[in-house]
Amino acid sequence: MDIGIGLPGHAPWTDGRALVEWARRAERRGFATLSASDRLVWTTPEPLITLAAAAGATSRIGLLTSVLLAPLRADHALFATAVTTLDQVAGPGRLRLGLAPGIREDDFAAGGVDYRTRGRQFDALLDRLAEVAGRGGVDGHAPVGPAPATPGGPPLLFGGHSPAAIRRVATRGTGWIAGDATVEDVQEFAPGLRKAWAEAGRPGSPRLVASVMFALGPRAGRSLSDAIGPYYSFAGPEYAEYGVSLAYDSAERIRTAVDAFARIGCDELIFTGNDPDPDQVDLLAAAVGL
């Protein structure tokens, strides 16, 4: 099972260069993936721009949006151009897109995008991305943007638990990505996903990627409360407290999580930071044996 690390973009960071240092250290310590999350009504940095900075500071580590709220990108051709540009900057095979429709209405209100039609907009965006990455024209016009470095464009992972999410994975994606996941979440969802994958005539199995929260060191408890509590406050205090309780705050718990997710057939486990200090990268690397 691959081990990745997620940037603490939702946490109370104040120095963007610290996020670049996270990328450098993550590659140096041997993590398979560096991920960046997405929100609009928050201080979360835009994930494609953030990963572009990370790509320029590294040369090998995989780059992943985990997850990008795709329907907020209302100009589909411009979004596809941003993706193929980032793919060129990163180099072939490094970029993957984790995508989801989003559940927060305030993100869509702030972006001037219709929340009720986000599923249809998502599918339309995927059509445009496939056309642009495949060098086809958009609405009868000439191809836009640069060609991707990865033939056909970067692989797609989809988040969510809906029938539409399963359909997108089975017909367009390479796998499923679960945020704030538990072992039980993956165990419950995977059989139906594999069934849909096989029924779609896809060879092999969909890639299963789980993302969990972490903080380590003497400030771990406070860091988790300061980052996760406000971030999930929209769903009420009980949900915020539940989110904090799921996070991993010790090397022992992290090693237990690695064993548990590997045991159920998870292909990749990403630990997302909640303390912006780049030393968190080294603490996590030591905990997982990198």
Short mmCIF file of C-alpha atoms in Angstrom, two decimals:
data_model
loop_
_atom_site.label_atom_id
_atom_site.label_comp_id
_atom_site.label_asym_id
_atom_site.label_seq_id
_atom_site.Cartn_x
_atom_site.Cartn_y
_atom_site.Cartn_z
CA MET A 1 0.00 0.00 0.00
CA ASP A 2 1.31 3.44 -0.95
CA ILE A 3 1.54 6.11 1.75
CA GLY A 4 0.87 9.74 0.87
CA ILE A 5 0.73 12.99 2.78
CA GLY A 6 -1.78 15.81 2.43
CA LEU A 7 -0.97 19.49 2.74
CA PRO A 8 -2.57 21.26 5.74
CA GLY A 9 -4.48 23.68 3.52
CA HIS A 10 -7.56 23.70 5.75
CA ALA A 11 -5.49 24.33 8.89
CA PRO A 12 -4.57 27.83 10.14
CA TRP A 13 -1.48 28.23 7.93
CA THR A 14 -0.07 31.72 7.33
CA ASP A 15 2.99 31.17 5.11
CA GLY A 16 2.51 29.67 1.66
CA ARG A 17 6.22 28.91 1.41
CA ALA A 18 5.77 26.46 4.28
CA LEU A 19 3.47 24.43 2.02
CA VAL A 20 6.24 24.31 -0.59
CA GLU A 21 8.61 23.10 2.11
CA TRP A 22 6.10 20.36 2.92
CA ALA A 23 6.38 19.25 -0.71
CA ARG A 24 10.18 19.21 -0.64
CA ARG A 25 10.33 17.23 2.58
CA ALA A 26 7.59 14.82 1.47
CA GLU A 27 9.60 13.91 -1.62
CA ARG A 28 12.85 13.69 0.33
CA ARG A 29 11.30 11.34 2.91
CA GLY A 30 9.85 9.03 0.25
CA PHE A 31 6.11 9.61 0.38
CA ALA A 32 4.35 8.33 -2.72
CA THR A 33 1.92 11.22 -3.05
CA LEU A 34 1.41 14.84 -2.04
CA SER A 35 -2.25 15.90 -2.01
CA ALA A 36 -4.03 19.25 -1.87
CA SER A 37 -7.64 19.75 -0.81
CA ASP A 38 -10.25 22.24 -2.02
CA ARG A 39 -12.78 24.65 -0.54
CA LEU A 40 -13.91 28.08 -1.66
CA VAL A 41 -15.46 29.61 1.47
CA TRP A 42 -12.39 28.99 3.59
CA THR A 43 -8.69 29.84 3.65
CA THR A 44 -7.79 26.68 1.68
CA PRO A 45 -5.38 27.52 -1.16
CA GLU A 46 -6.51 26.73 -4.70
CA PRO A 47 -5.30 23.15 -5.28
CA LEU A 48 -4.08 23.34 -8.88
CA ILE A 49 -2.00 26.45 -8.17
CA THR A 50 -0.69 24.88 -4.96
CA LEU A 51 0.31 21.69 -6.76
CA ALA A 52 1.98 23.73 -9.50
CA ALA A 53 4.21 25.28 -6.84
CA ALA A 54 4.86 21.82 -5.41
CA ALA A 55 5.65 20.46 -8.87
CA GLY A 56 8.28 23.14 -9.38
CA ALA A 57 9.90 22.31 -6.05
CA THR A 58 10.02 18.55 -6.61
CA SER A 59 10.68 16.07 -9.40
CA ARG A 60 9.36 12.63 -8.45
CA ILE A 61 6.54 12.64 -5.90
CA GLY A 62 3.01 12.07 -7.18
CA LEU A 63 0.59 15.00 -7.05
CA LEU A 64 -3.12 14.62 -6.27
CA THR A 65 -6.14 16.86 -5.74
CA SER A 66 -7.97 15.36 -2.78
CA VAL A 67 -10.53 16.37 -3.68
CA LEU A 68 -11.14 19.19 -6.13
CA LEU A 69 -14.74 20.48 -6.21
CA ALA A 70 -15.11 20.16 -9.94
CA PRO A 71 -18.46 21.91 -10.63
CA LEU A 72 -17.13 25.17 -9.17
CA ARG A 73 -14.94 25.44 -12.29
CA ALA A 74 -17.69 26.86 -14.52
CA ASP A 75 -15.41 27.50 -17.52
CA HIS A 76 -14.74 23.91 -18.47
CA ALA A 77 -12.26 24.60 -21.25
CA LEU A 78 -10.25 26.93 -18.99
CA PHE A 79 -10.23 24.29 -16.28
CA ALA A 80 -9.03 21.67 -18.76
CA THR A 81 -6.27 24.02 -19.88
CA ALA A 82 -5.18 24.50 -16.25
CA VAL A 83 -5.06 20.73 -15.82
CA THR A 84 -3.02 20.07 -18.96
CA THR A 85 -0.68 22.93 -18.05
CA LEU A 86 -0.11 21.49 -14.58
CA ASP A 87 0.44 18.06 -16.12
CA GLN A 88 3.14 19.59 -18.33
CA VAL A 89 4.79 21.40 -15.40
CA ALA A 90 4.77 18.25 -13.26
CA GLY A 91 5.89 15.90 -16.01
CA PRO A 92 4.26 12.72 -17.31
CA GLY A 93 2.67 10.38 -14.81
CA ARG A 94 2.91 12.55 -11.69
CA LEU A 95 -0.52 14.24 -11.58
CA ARG A 96 -3.82 12.62 -10.68
CA LEU A 97 -7.13 14.39 -10.18
CA GLY A 98 -9.37 13.47 -7.28
CA LEU A 99 -12.74 15.06 -8.08
CA ALA A 100 -16.11 15.38 -6.36
CA PRO A 101 -19.31 17.42 -6.81
CA GLY A 102 -19.13 19.11 -3.41
CA ILE A 103 -21.73 19.30 -0.64
CA ARG A 104 -21.35 22.82 0.76
CA GLU A 105 -23.93 25.20 -0.73
CA ASP A 106 -21.99 28.27 0.42
CA ASP A 107 -19.07 27.34 -1.86
CA PHE A 108 -21.43 27.43 -4.84
CA ALA A 109 -23.15 30.63 -3.73
CA ALA A 110 -19.78 32.37 -3.44
CA GLY A 111 -18.75 31.08 -6.86
CA GLY A 112 -22.00 32.03 -8.58
CA VAL A 113 -22.60 28.41 -9.59
CA ASP A 114 -25.96 26.65 -9.37
CA TYR A 115 -25.77 24.10 -6.57
CA ARG A 116 -28.82 22.14 -7.77
CA THR A 117 -27.34 21.31 -11.17
CA ARG A 118 -23.81 20.55 -10.01
CA GLY A 119 -24.04 16.88 -11.01
CA ARG A 120 -24.88 17.72 -14.62
CA GLN A 121 -22.20 20.41 -14.65
CA PHE A 122 -19.70 17.88 -13.31
CA ASP A 123 -20.39 15.45 -16.15
CA ALA A 124 -20.18 18.24 -18.73
CA LEU A 125 -16.82 19.31 -17.29
CA LEU A 126 -15.55 15.74 -17.57
CA ASP A 127 -16.60 15.64 -21.21
CA ARG A 128 -14.66 18.84 -21.93
CA LEU A 129 -11.63 17.66 -20.01
CA ALA A 130 -11.56 14.44 -22.06
CA GLU A 131 -11.82 16.42 -25.30
CA VAL A 132 -9.09 18.89 -24.39
CA ALA A 133 -6.73 16.28 -22.93
CA GLY A 134 -7.33 14.11 -25.99
CA ARG A 135 -6.59 17.12 -28.22
CA GLY A 136 -10.12 17.28 -29.61
CA GLY A 137 -11.88 20.56 -30.34
CA VAL A 138 -14.37 22.15 -27.95
CA ASP A 139 -17.79 22.95 -29.46
CA GLY A 140 -16.35 22.73 -32.96
CA HIS A 141 -13.40 25.02 -32.25
CA ALA A 142 -9.70 24.26 -32.45
CA PRO A 143 -8.05 22.50 -29.49
CA VAL A 144 -7.32 24.75 -26.52
CA GLY A 145 -4.38 24.84 -24.19
CA PRO A 146 -1.23 22.74 -24.20
CA ALA A 147 -1.25 19.02 -24.80
CA PRO A 148 -0.89 17.07 -21.56
CA ALA A 149 2.43 15.44 -20.76
CA THR A 150 0.54 12.29 -19.75
CA PRO A 151 -1.12 10.74 -22.81
CA GLY A 152 -4.87 11.28 -22.56
CA GLY A 153 -4.44 13.48 -19.51
CA PRO A 154 -3.99 12.66 -15.83
CA PRO A 155 -5.88 9.71 -14.29
CA LEU A 156 -9.15 10.52 -12.52
CA LEU A 157 -10.31 9.42 -9.08
CA PHE A 158 -13.82 10.23 -7.85
CA GLY A 159 -15.12 10.87 -4.37
CA GLY A 160 -18.57 10.39 -2.91
CA HIS A 161 -20.87 7.48 -2.12
CA SER A 162 -23.76 8.15 -4.52
CA PRO A 163 -24.79 6.05 -7.53
CA ALA A 164 -23.40 8.87 -9.69
CA ALA A 165 -20.02 8.56 -7.98
CA ILE A 166 -19.98 4.82 -8.66
CA ARG A 167 -20.95 5.46 -12.29
CA ARG A 168 -18.15 7.98 -12.76
CA VAL A 169 -15.54 5.65 -11.30
CA ALA A 170 -16.74 2.70 -13.37
CA THR A 171 -16.96 4.59 -16.67
CA ARG A 172 -14.42 7.42 -16.47
CA GLY A 173 -12.05 6.86 -13.58
CA THR A 174 -9.22 4.75 -12.31
CA GLY A 175 -10.52 4.55 -8.76
CA TRP A 176 -12.33 5.93 -5.72
CA ILE A 177 -11.04 8.36 -3.12
CA ALA A 178 -12.60 8.56 0.34
CA GLY A 179 -12.00 11.56 2.60
CA ASP A 180 -11.92 11.21 6.40
CA ALA A 181 -12.33 7.51 5.79
CA THR A 182 -12.58 4.67 8.25
CA VAL A 183 -11.75 1.07 7.53
CA GLU A 184 -15.46 0.33 7.75
CA ASP A 185 -16.24 2.99 5.13
CA VAL A 186 -13.95 1.32 2.62
CA GLN A 187 -15.12 -2.19 3.46
CA GLU A 188 -18.78 -1.23 2.98
CA PHE A 189 -18.35 0.69 -0.25
CA ALA A 190 -15.76 -1.37 -2.12
CA PRO A 191 -17.87 -4.44 -3.06
CA GLY A 192 -20.53 -2.39 -4.87
CA LEU A 193 -17.85 -0.36 -6.62
CA ARG A 194 -16.02 -3.48 -7.79
CA LYS A 195 -19.30 -4.94 -9.04
CA ALA A 196 -20.06 -1.81 -11.09
CA TRP A 197 -16.48 -1.80 -12.40
CA ALA A 198 -16.79 -5.39 -13.63
CA GLU A 199 -20.22 -4.75 -15.14
CA ALA A 200 -18.73 -1.84 -17.09
CA GLY A 201 -16.24 -4.26 -18.64
CA ARG A 202 -13.23 -2.69 -16.96
CA PRO A 203 -10.19 -4.95 -16.44
CA GLY A 204 -8.67 -5.44 -13.01
CA SER A 205 -10.05 -3.51 -10.06
CA PRO A 206 -10.61 0.17 -9.21
CA ARG A 207 -7.91 1.78 -7.11
CA LEU A 208 -9.02 2.41 -3.52
CA VAL A 209 -7.57 5.53 -1.91
CA ALA A 210 -8.40 6.59 1.64
CA SER A 211 -7.54 9.91 3.27
CA VAL A 212 -7.37 10.47 7.02
CA MET A 213 -6.39 13.38 9.29
CA PHE A 214 -3.29 13.51 11.46
CA ALA A 215 -1.19 15.67 13.74
CA LEU A 216 1.85 14.60 15.76
CA GLY A 217 4.01 16.00 18.53
CA PRO A 218 3.20 17.82 21.77
CA ARG A 219 0.69 20.15 20.08
CA ALA A 220 -1.20 17.37 18.29
CA GLY A 221 -4.44 17.58 20.27
CA ARG A 222 -4.66 21.35 20.03
CA SER A 223 -3.74 21.35 16.34
CA LEU A 224 -6.52 18.87 15.53
CA SER A 225 -9.09 20.87 17.48
CA ASP A 226 -8.00 24.19 15.96
CA ALA A 227 -8.07 22.84 12.39
CA ILE A 228 -10.84 20.25 12.23
CA GLY A 229 -13.27 21.81 14.70
CA PRO A 230 -13.84 25.08 12.81
CA TYR A 231 -13.59 23.38 9.42
CA TYR A 232 -16.48 21.02 10.21
CA SER A 233 -18.48 23.44 12.33
CA PHE A 234 -20.98 23.89 9.47
CA ALA A 235 -22.38 20.44 10.34
CA GLY A 236 -22.73 21.16 14.05
CA PRO A 237 -20.56 20.63 17.13
CA GLU A 238 -21.19 16.87 17.35
CA TYR A 239 -19.93 16.28 13.82
CA ALA A 240 -16.91 18.49 14.44
CA GLU A 241 -16.08 16.55 17.59
CA TYR A 242 -16.52 13.30 15.68
CA GLY A 243 -14.10 14.51 13.02
CA VAL A 244 -11.51 15.31 15.67
CA SER A 245 -11.99 11.89 17.26
CA LEU A 246 -11.25 10.11 13.97
CA ALA A 247 -7.91 11.89 13.50
CA TYR A 248 -4.60 10.19 14.27
CA ASP A 249 -2.46 11.82 16.94
CA SER A 250 0.26 9.31 17.78
CA ALA A 251 2.81 7.19 15.95
CA GLU A 252 1.26 4.05 17.41
CA ARG A 253 -2.23 4.90 16.11
CA ILE A 254 -0.79 5.78 12.70
CA ARG A 255 1.00 2.44 12.42
CA THR A 256 -2.21 0.67 13.44
CA ALA A 257 -4.10 2.55 10.72
CA VAL A 258 -1.55 1.59 8.08
CA ASP A 259 -1.88 -2.08 9.01
CA ALA A 260 -5.69 -1.95 9.10
CA PHE A 261 -6.17 -0.20 5.76
CA ALA A 262 -3.60 -2.44 4.07
CA ARG A 263 -5.32 -5.52 5.44
CA ILE A 264 -8.64 -4.67 3.75
CA GLY A 265 -7.04 -4.11 0.35
CA CYS A 266 -6.69 -0.33 0.29
CA ASP A 267 -4.20 0.67 -2.40
CA GLU A 268 -3.17 4.02 -0.95
CA LEU A 269 -3.52 5.81 2.39
CA ILE A 270 -3.02 9.55 2.62
CA PHE A 271 -2.44 11.28 5.96
CA THR A 272 -3.61 14.90 5.75
CA GLY A 273 -1.85 17.38 8.01
CA ASN A 274 -3.54 19.65 10.54
CA ASP A 275 -0.47 21.49 11.81
CA PRO A 276 1.25 23.68 9.18
CA ASP A 277 4.72 23.13 10.65
CA PRO A 278 6.82 21.28 8.02
CA ASP A 279 8.33 19.20 10.83
CA GLN A 280 5.06 17.28 10.72
CA VAL A 281 6.30 15.67 7.50
CA ASP A 282 9.34 14.23 9.25
CA LEU A 283 7.29 13.09 12.26
CA LEU A 284 4.88 11.23 9.98
CA ALA A 285 7.72 9.70 7.96
CA ALA A 286 9.27 8.34 11.13
CA ALA A 287 5.92 6.97 12.29
CA VAL A 288 5.31 5.03 9.06
CA GLY A 289 8.93 3.93 8.68
CA LEU A 290 10.04 6.10 5.76
#
